[in-house]
PDB file of C-alpha atoms and ligand atoms in Angstrom:
ATOM      1  CA  MET N 126      37.260 271.603 192.960  1.00 50.00           C
ATOM      2  CA  LYS N 127      35.304 268.312 192.247  1.00 57.00           C
ATOM      3  CA  SER N 128      31.995 268.660 190.186  1.00 89.00           C
ATOM      4  CA  GLY N 129      31.712 265.446 187.918  1.00 97.00           C
ATOM      5  CA  ILE N 130      30.577 261.871 188.889  1.00 98.00           C
ATOM      6  CA  LEU N 131      33.823 258.659 189.368  1.00 98.00           C
ATOM      7  CA  ILE N 132      33.187 255.492 188.746  1.00 98.00           C
ATOM      8  CA  ALA N 133      35.534 252.244 189.225  1.00 99.00           C
ATOM      9  CA  PHE N 134      35.010 249.031 187.511  1.00 99.00           C
ATOM     10  CA  GLU N 135      37.173 246.765 189.580  1.00 98.00           C
ATOM     11  CA  GLY N 136      37.611 242.880 189.958  1.00 98.00           C
ATOM     12  CA  ILE N 137      39.995 239.899 189.179  1.00 96.00           C
ATOM     13  CA  ASP N 138      40.688 239.420 185.483  1.00 92.00           C
ATOM     14  CA  GLY N 139      38.188 237.989 183.103  1.00 91.00           C
ATOM     15  CA  THR N 140      35.395 239.501 185.253  1.00 96.00           C
ATOM     16  CA  GLY N 141      34.427 241.449 182.127  1.00 95.00           C
ATOM     17  CA  LYS N 142      35.198 245.074 182.780  1.00 97.00           C
ATOM     18  CA  SER N 143      36.198 246.183 179.937  1.00 96.00           C
ATOM     19  CA  THR N 144      33.128 244.915 177.706  1.00 97.00           C
ATOM     20  CA  GLN N 145      30.877 246.502 180.443  1.00 98.00           C
ATOM     21  CA  LEU N 146      32.694 249.648 180.747  1.00 98.00           C
ATOM     22  CA  PRO N 147      31.760 250.779 176.917  1.00 98.00           C
ATOM     23  CA  LEU N 148      28.214 249.575 177.493  1.00 98.00           C
ATOM     24  CA  LEU N 149      27.631 252.254 180.067  1.00 98.00           C
ATOM     25  CA  ALA N 150      29.541 254.465 178.971  1.00 98.00           C
ATOM     26  CA  ASN N 151      27.092 254.539 175.539  1.00 98.00           C
ATOM     27  CA  PHE N 152      24.239 254.426 177.695  1.00 98.00           C
ATOM     28  CA  LEU N 153      25.020 257.447 179.736  1.00 98.00           C
ATOM     29  CA  ARG N 154      26.099 259.346 176.563  1.00 98.00           C
ATOM     30  CA  ASP N 155      22.320 258.530 175.237  1.00 97.00           C
ATOM     31  CA  GLN N 156      21.449 260.184 178.146  1.00 96.00           C
ATOM     32  CA  GLY N 157      22.918 263.508 177.365  1.00 96.00           C
ATOM     33  CA  TYR N 158      26.133 263.096 180.163  1.00 97.00           C
ATOM     34  CA  THR N 159      29.616 263.739 179.177  1.00 98.00           C
ATOM     35  CA  VAL N 160      31.357 260.623 179.467  1.00 98.00           C
ATOM     36  CA  VAL N 161      35.174 260.046 179.924  1.00 98.00           C
ATOM     37  CA  GLU N 162      36.724 256.099 179.325  1.00 98.00           C
ATOM     38  CA  THR N 163      39.943 255.247 180.746  1.00 98.00           C
ATOM     39  CA  CYS N 164      41.849 252.631 182.301  1.00 98.00           C
ATOM     40  CA  GLU N 165      44.735 252.034 184.485  1.00 98.00           C
ATOM     41  CA  PRO N 166      47.507 250.582 183.766  1.00 97.00           C
ATOM     42  CA  THR N 167      47.290 253.637 181.295  1.00 98.00           C
ATOM     43  CA  SER N 168      49.403 253.881 177.966  1.00 97.00           C
ATOM     44  CA  GLY N 169      51.800 256.262 179.836  1.00 97.00           C
ATOM     45  CA  PRO N 170      55.285 255.727 180.347  1.00 97.00           C
ATOM     46  CA  TYR N 171      54.657 253.836 183.733  1.00 97.00           C
ATOM     47  CA  GLY N 172      51.586 251.904 182.204  1.00 96.00           C
ATOM     48  CA  ARG N 173      53.917 250.707 179.549  1.00 94.00           C
ATOM     49  CA  ARG N 174      56.272 249.485 181.775  1.00 93.00           C
ATOM     50  CA  ILE N 175      54.109 247.900 184.035  1.00 93.00           C
ATOM     51  CA  ARG N 176      52.743 245.961 180.607  1.00 91.00           C
ATOM     52  CA  GLU N 177      56.341 244.861 179.633  1.00 89.00           C
ATOM     53  CA  LEU N 178      56.399 243.103 183.258  1.00 86.00           C
ATOM     54  CA  TYR N 179      53.221 241.122 182.607  1.00 77.00           C
ATOM     55  CA  ARG N 180      55.239 238.039 180.958  1.00 73.00           C
ATOM     56  CA  ASN N 181      57.833 238.189 184.464  1.00 76.00           C
ATOM     57  CA  ARG N 182      57.016 239.659 187.240  1.00 73.00           C
ATOM     58  CA  LYS N 183      60.389 239.391 188.749  1.00 73.00           C
ATOM     59  CA  GLN N 184      62.075 241.305 186.148  1.00 78.00           C
ATOM     60  CA  VAL N 185      61.632 244.109 188.727  1.00 85.00           C
ATOM     61  CA  SER N 186      60.984 244.380 193.061  1.00 88.00           C
ATOM     62  CA  PRO N 187      57.521 244.048 194.603  1.00 88.00           C
ATOM     63  CA  ASP N 188      58.842 247.690 196.010  1.00 91.00           C
ATOM     64  CA  GLN N 189      59.410 248.763 192.628  1.00 92.00           C
ATOM     65  CA  GLU N 190      56.343 247.430 191.247  1.00 93.00           C
ATOM     66  CA  LEU N 191      54.548 249.255 193.771  1.00 96.00           C
ATOM     67  CA  GLU N 192      56.209 252.193 193.016  1.00 97.00           C
ATOM     68  CA  LEU N 193      55.237 252.412 189.416  1.00 97.00           C
ATOM     69  CA  PHE N 194      51.465 251.367 189.653  1.00 98.00           C
ATOM     70  CA  LEU N 195      51.561 254.515 192.671  1.00 98.00           C
ATOM     71  CA  ARG N 196      53.216 256.722 189.637  1.00 98.00           C
ATOM     72  CA  ASP N 197      51.555 255.308 186.744  1.00 98.00           C
ATOM     73  CA  ARG N 198      48.144 256.214 188.890  1.00 98.00           C
ATOM     74  CA  ARG N 199      49.389 259.772 189.819  1.00 98.00           C
ATOM     75  CA  GLN N 200      50.407 260.809 186.379  1.00 98.00           C
ATOM     76  CA  HIS N 201      46.574 259.496 185.064  1.00 98.00           C
ATOM     77  CA  VAL N 202      44.703 261.808 188.583  1.00 98.00           C
ATOM     78  CA  THR N 203      46.401 264.576 187.346  1.00 98.00           C
ATOM     79  CA  GLU N 204      46.291 264.511 183.348  1.00 98.00           C
ATOM     80  CA  CYS N 205      42.774 262.768 183.157  1.00 98.00           C
ATOM     81  CA  ILE N 206      40.986 262.229 186.202  1.00 98.00           C
ATOM     82  CA  GLN N 207      41.095 265.107 188.019  1.00 98.00           C
ATOM     83  CA  PRO N 208      40.721 267.562 184.435  1.00 98.00           C
ATOM     84  CA  ALA N 209      37.773 265.674 183.681  1.00 98.00           C
ATOM     85  CA  LEU N 210      35.904 265.635 187.017  1.00 97.00           C
ATOM     86  CA  GLU N 211      36.385 269.786 186.931  1.00 97.00           C
ATOM     87  CA  ARG N 212      34.808 269.780 183.823  1.00 97.00           C
ATOM     88  CA  GLY N 213      31.899 268.337 185.037  1.00 96.00           C
ATOM     89  CA  ALA N 214      32.154 264.611 183.550  1.00 98.00           C
ATOM     90  CA  ILE N 215      31.118 261.060 184.739  1.00 98.00           C
ATOM     91  CA  VAL N 216      34.568 259.620 184.809  1.00 98.00           C
ATOM     92  CA  LEU N 217      34.495 255.188 184.131  1.00 98.00           C
ATOM     93  CA  THR N 218      37.878 254.016 185.075  1.00 98.00           C
ATOM     94  CA  ASP N 219      38.454 250.377 184.584  1.00 98.00           C
ATOM     95  CA  ARG N 220      40.978 249.703 187.931  1.00 98.00           C
ATOM     96  CA  TYR N 221      41.637 251.563 189.800  1.00 98.00           C
ATOM     97  CA  TYR N 222      43.486 252.130 193.688  1.00 98.00           C
ATOM     98  CA  PHE N 223      41.481 249.068 194.727  1.00 98.00           C
ATOM     99  CA  SER N 224      43.145 246.818 192.308  1.00 98.00           C
ATOM    100  CA  THR N 225      46.692 247.641 193.833  1.00 98.00           C
ATOM    101  CA  ALA N 226      45.442 247.666 197.390  1.00 98.00           C
ATOM    102  CA  ALA N 227      44.165 243.745 196.207  1.00 98.00           C
ATOM    103  CA  TYR N 228      47.142 242.804 193.594  1.00 95.00           C
ATOM    104  CA  GLN N 229      49.986 244.322 195.176  1.00 95.00           C
ATOM    105  CA  GLY N 230      48.277 243.358 199.057  1.00 96.00           C
ATOM    106  CA  ALA N 231      48.238 239.228 197.773  1.00 94.00           C
ATOM    107  CA  ALA N 232      51.746 240.266 196.774  1.00 91.00           C
ATOM    108  CA  GLY N 233      52.569 240.599 200.506  1.00 93.00           C
ATOM    109  CA  TRP N 234      52.019 244.541 201.168  1.00 96.00           C
ATOM    110  CA  ASP N 235      49.679 245.660 203.539  1.00 97.00           C
ATOM    111  CA  PRO N 236      46.478 246.915 202.249  1.00 98.00           C
ATOM    112  CA  GLU N 237      45.899 249.701 204.347  1.00 97.00           C
ATOM    113  CA  GLN N 238      48.730 251.089 203.531  1.00 97.00           C
ATOM    114  CA  ILE N 239      48.405 250.918 199.906  1.00 98.00           C
ATOM    115  CA  PHE N 240      45.261 252.761 201.179  1.00 98.00           C
ATOM    116  CA  ALA N 241      46.830 255.344 202.922  1.00 98.00           C
ATOM    117  CA  ARG N 242      49.591 256.020 200.133  1.00 97.00           C
ATOM    118  CA  HIS N 243      46.427 257.017 197.908  1.00 98.00           C
ATOM    119  CA  ASP N 244      45.711 260.514 199.384  1.00 97.00           C
ATOM    120  CA  PHE N 245      46.530 262.379 196.448  1.00 98.00           C
ATOM    121  CA  ALA N 246      43.330 260.342 194.222  1.00 98.00           C
ATOM    122  CA  PRO N 247      39.663 261.229 194.541  1.00 98.00           C
ATOM    123  CA  GLU N 248      37.360 258.912 196.165  1.00 98.00           C
ATOM    124  CA  PRO N 249      35.129 257.143 193.803  1.00 98.00           C
ATOM    125  CA  ASP N 250      31.620 258.090 194.017  1.00 98.00           C
ATOM    126  CA  LEU N 251      31.016 254.622 193.468  1.00 98.00           C
ATOM    127  CA  VAL N 252      32.768 250.951 192.832  1.00 98.00           C
ATOM    128  CA  LEU N 253      31.631 248.441 190.932  1.00 98.00           C
ATOM    129  CA  LEU N 254      33.716 245.392 191.760  1.00 98.00           C
ATOM    130  CA  LEU N 255      32.858 242.827 189.516  1.00 98.00           C
ATOM    131  CA  THR N 256      32.767 238.858 191.139  1.00 98.00           C
ATOM    132  CA  LEU N 257      33.319 235.762 189.837  1.00 96.00           C
ATOM    133  CA  THR N 258      35.513 233.023 191.141  1.00 94.00           C
ATOM    134  CA  PRO N 259      38.843 232.763 190.460  1.00 92.00           C
ATOM    135  CA  GLU N 260      38.267 229.306 188.552  1.00 91.00           C
ATOM    136  CA  GLU N 261      35.247 230.808 186.134  1.00 93.00           C
ATOM    137  CA  SER N 262      38.290 233.616 185.945  1.00 91.00           C
ATOM    138  CA  LEU N 263      41.031 231.817 184.603  1.00 90.00           C
ATOM    139  CA  SER N 264      38.878 229.829 182.125  1.00 89.00           C
ATOM    140  CA  ARG N 265      37.889 232.799 181.024  1.00 89.00           C
ATOM    141  CA  ILE N 266      40.845 234.057 179.773  1.00 85.00           C
ATOM    142  CA  ARG N 267      41.892 230.297 178.540  1.00 85.00           C
ATOM    143  CA  ASP N 268      38.756 229.713 176.334  1.00 83.00           C
ATOM    144  CA  MET N 269      37.267 233.382 175.503  1.00 79.00           C
ATOM    145  CA  ARG N 270      40.983 235.319 175.211  1.00 75.00           C
ATOM    146  CA  GLY N 271      42.521 232.178 174.053  1.00 76.00           C
ATOM    147  CA  GLU N 272      45.445 233.480 176.117  1.00 76.00           C
ATOM    148  CA  SER N 273      47.617 231.911 178.663  1.00 77.00           C
ATOM    149  CA  PRO N 274      47.640 233.324 181.939  1.00 75.00           C
ATOM    150  CA  ASN N 275      49.815 236.380 182.940  1.00 77.00           C
ATOM    151  CA  ASP N 276      52.047 236.960 186.103  1.00 75.00           C
ATOM    152  CA  PHE N 277      49.732 238.670 187.607  1.00 72.00           C
ATOM    153  CA  GLU N 278      46.876 236.010 186.706  1.00 72.00           C
ATOM    154  CA  GLN N 279      48.059 232.830 188.409  1.00 83.00           C
ATOM    155  CA  LYS N 280      45.605 230.870 190.278  1.00 86.00           C
ATOM    156  CA  GLU N 281      46.556 231.226 193.733  1.00 89.00           C
ATOM    157  CA  GLN N 282      47.138 234.792 193.022  1.00 89.00           C
ATOM    158  CA  LEU N 283      44.071 235.727 191.911  1.00 92.00           C
ATOM    159  CA  GLU N 284      42.762 233.503 194.862  1.00 95.00           C
ATOM    160  CA  LYS N 285      44.415 235.936 197.478  1.00 96.00           C
ATOM    161  CA  VAL N 286      43.517 238.771 195.374  1.00 96.00           C
ATOM    162  CA  ALA N 287      39.982 237.584 195.302  1.00 97.00           C
ATOM    163  CA  ASP N 288      39.545 237.432 198.627  1.00 97.00           C
ATOM    164  CA  LEU N 289      41.249 241.099 199.340  1.00 98.00           C
ATOM    165  CA  PHE N 290      38.471 243.070 197.457  1.00 98.00           C
ATOM    166  CA  ALA N 291      35.916 240.529 199.188  1.00 98.00           C
ATOM    167  CA  SER N 292      36.991 241.950 202.279  1.00 98.00           C
ATOM    168  CA  PHE N 293      37.395 246.142 201.527  1.00 98.00           C
ATOM    169  CA  PRO N 294      34.682 247.726 203.532  1.00 97.00           C
ATOM    170  CA  GLN N 295      34.499 251.082 201.574  1.00 98.00           C
ATOM    171  CA  SER N 296      30.891 251.907 201.488  1.00 97.00           C
ATOM    172  CA  CYS N 297      31.103 253.158 197.657  1.00 98.00           C
ATOM    173  CA  ILE N 298      31.843 249.801 196.977  1.00 98.00           C
ATOM    174  CA  VAL N 299      28.880 248.011 195.556  1.00 98.00           C
ATOM    175  CA  ARG N 300      29.380 244.169 194.250  1.00 98.00           C
ATOM    176  CA  ILE N 301      27.851 242.974 191.134  1.00 98.00           C
ATOM    177  CA  PRO N 302      27.943 239.225 190.186  1.00 98.00           C
ATOM    178  CA  ALA N 303      29.817 238.803 187.025  1.00 97.00           C
ATOM    179  CA  ALA N 304      28.924 234.871 185.750  1.00 96.00           C
ATOM    180  CA  LEU N 305      25.768 236.193 184.087  1.00 96.00           C
ATOM    181  CA  SER N 306      24.953 236.920 180.753  1.00 96.00           C
ATOM    182  CA  VAL N 307      26.710 240.513 179.928  1.00 97.00           C
ATOM    183  CA  THR N 308      23.269 241.794 179.615  1.00 98.00           C
ATOM    184  CA  GLN N 309      21.876 240.626 182.899  1.00 98.00           C
ATOM    185  CA  VAL N 310      25.182 242.227 184.013  1.00 98.00           C
ATOM    186  CA  GLN N 311      24.924 245.387 182.053  1.00 98.00           C
ATOM    187  CA  ALA N 312      21.534 245.926 183.300  1.00 98.00           C
ATOM    188  CA  ALA N 313      22.425 245.872 187.416  1.00 98.00           C
ATOM    189  CA  ILE N 314      25.378 247.906 186.287  1.00 98.00           C
ATOM    190  CA  ARG N 315      22.706 250.430 184.807  1.00 98.00           C
ATOM    191  CA  ASN N 316      20.406 249.992 188.193  1.00 98.00           C
ATOM    192  CA  VAL N 317      23.225 250.850 190.218  1.00 98.00           C
ATOM    193  CA  VAL N 318      24.227 253.993 188.517  1.00 98.00           C
ATOM    194  CA  GLN N 319      20.786 255.215 187.939  1.00 97.00           C
ATOM    195  CA  GLN N 320      20.809 255.223 191.839  1.00 97.00           C
ATOM    196  CA  LEU N 321      23.609 256.908 192.352  1.00 98.00           C
ATOM    197  CA  LEU N 322      22.248 259.865 189.246  1.00 97.00           C
ATOM    198  CA  VAL N 323      19.524 260.074 191.063  1.00 95.00           C
ATOM    199  CA  ARG N 324      21.143 260.681 194.360  1.00 93.00           C
ATOM    200  CA  LYS N 325      23.321 263.053 192.653  1.00 90.00           C
ATOM    201  CA  GLU N 326      20.965 265.234 191.390  1.00 84.00           C
ATOM    202  CA  LEU N 327      18.954 265.462 195.140  1.00 75.00           C
ATOM    203  CA  SER N 328      21.746 266.060 196.356  1.00 80.00           C
ATOM    204  CA  CYS N 329      22.701 269.494 193.676  1.00 76.00           C
ATOM    205  CA  SER N 330      18.631 270.587 193.984  1.00 70.00           C
ATOM    206  CA  GLY N 331      18.427 270.181 197.632  1.00 58.00           C
TER     207      GLY N 331
HETATM  208  P1  TYD I 591      43.916 244.714 183.091  1.00 53.90           P
HETATM  209  O1  TYD I 591      42.949 245.419 183.523  1.00 53.90           O
HETATM  210  O2  TYD I 591      44.341 243.139 182.978  1.00 53.90           O
HETATM  211  O3  TYD I 591      44.372 245.346 181.959  1.00 53.90           O
HETATM  212  P2  TYD I 591      44.439 244.707 180.200  1.00 53.90           P
HETATM  213  O4  TYD I 591      42.969 244.201 180.237  1.00 53.90           O
HETATM  214  O5  TYD I 591      45.044 246.090 179.637  1.00 53.90           O
HETATM  215  O6  TYD I 591      45.342 243.567 180.466  1.00 53.90           O
HETATM  216  O7  TYD I 591      45.256 245.266 184.072  1.00 53.90           O
HETATM  217  C1  TYD I 591      46.379 244.157 183.971  1.00 53.90           C
HETATM  218  C2  TYD I 591      47.089 243.540 185.231  1.00 53.90           C
HETATM  219  O8  TYD I 591      47.707 244.523 186.196  1.00 53.90           O
HETATM  220  C3  TYD I 591      46.470 242.895 185.769  1.00 53.90           C
HETATM  221  O9  TYD I 591      46.305 241.615 186.116  1.00 53.90           O
HETATM  222  C4  TYD I 591      46.226 243.668 187.328  1.00 53.90           C
HETATM  223  C5  TYD I 591      47.163 243.968 187.902  1.00 53.90           C
HETATM  224  N1  TYD I 591      47.330 245.316 188.129  1.00 53.90           N
HETATM  225  C6  TYD I 591      48.255 245.244 189.504  1.00 53.90           C
HETATM  226  O10 TYD I 591      48.964 244.437 189.532  1.00 53.90           O
HETATM  227  N2  TYD I 591      47.686 246.491 190.173  1.00 53.90           N
HETATM  228  C7  TYD I 591      46.994 247.763 189.997  1.00 53.90           C
HETATM  229  O11 TYD I 591      47.224 248.922 190.844  1.00 53.90           O
HETATM  230  C8  TYD I 591      46.690 247.767 188.140  1.00 53.90           C
HETATM  231  C9  TYD I 591      45.657 248.998 188.080  1.00 53.90           C
HETATM  232  C10 TYD I 591      46.647 246.868 187.755  1.00 53.90           C
END
């Protein structure tokens, strides 16, 4: 039985998810909420295998790649997300199944089929989709992280991924422009999350 709140951060690489997520977590903890911060790919066996693929995706077939993401997520849901929701926590996850629909969708899979294969995964209460153009994303990866883009991050690929993220119709998705300052993006995120918390409290008390 789910009683917590699940919030997923999504978006193409370089949008600042891993900066914004801990800032939101601390803000919520200061208000007395129990918060679990987590991410995908996880640090479990499937997640570690996925990280090995970063430099060379051709090591596995597209089928095997999709299978790895699904297995990693199944384990993540069973061992981390579901128990935390049952304890009543607010779970903040850096990536969730929308990433599979967008990235593996860009690699040729039908996003609808990918969504359909996630009946085991609780639907998020809110998806914070951070938006940035693929050009901005790649220049952030190069300049700020001092890294060259990995195989999941090539430009043509990122354009397809961004288009797919833009096309998803789920009502839990809120799009947040991510080209602003860290503080401005965080303010927009807090605003949306506060509205969610008010709605949840009203529905619990009414
Ligand atoms: P990322 O969030 O960038 O991890 P980290 O910051 O730890 O390097 O995710 C790694 C890459 O994996 C990213 O380019 C997107 C890709 N990915 C998928 O292709 N499908 C998925 O289902 C997930 C969760 C990630």
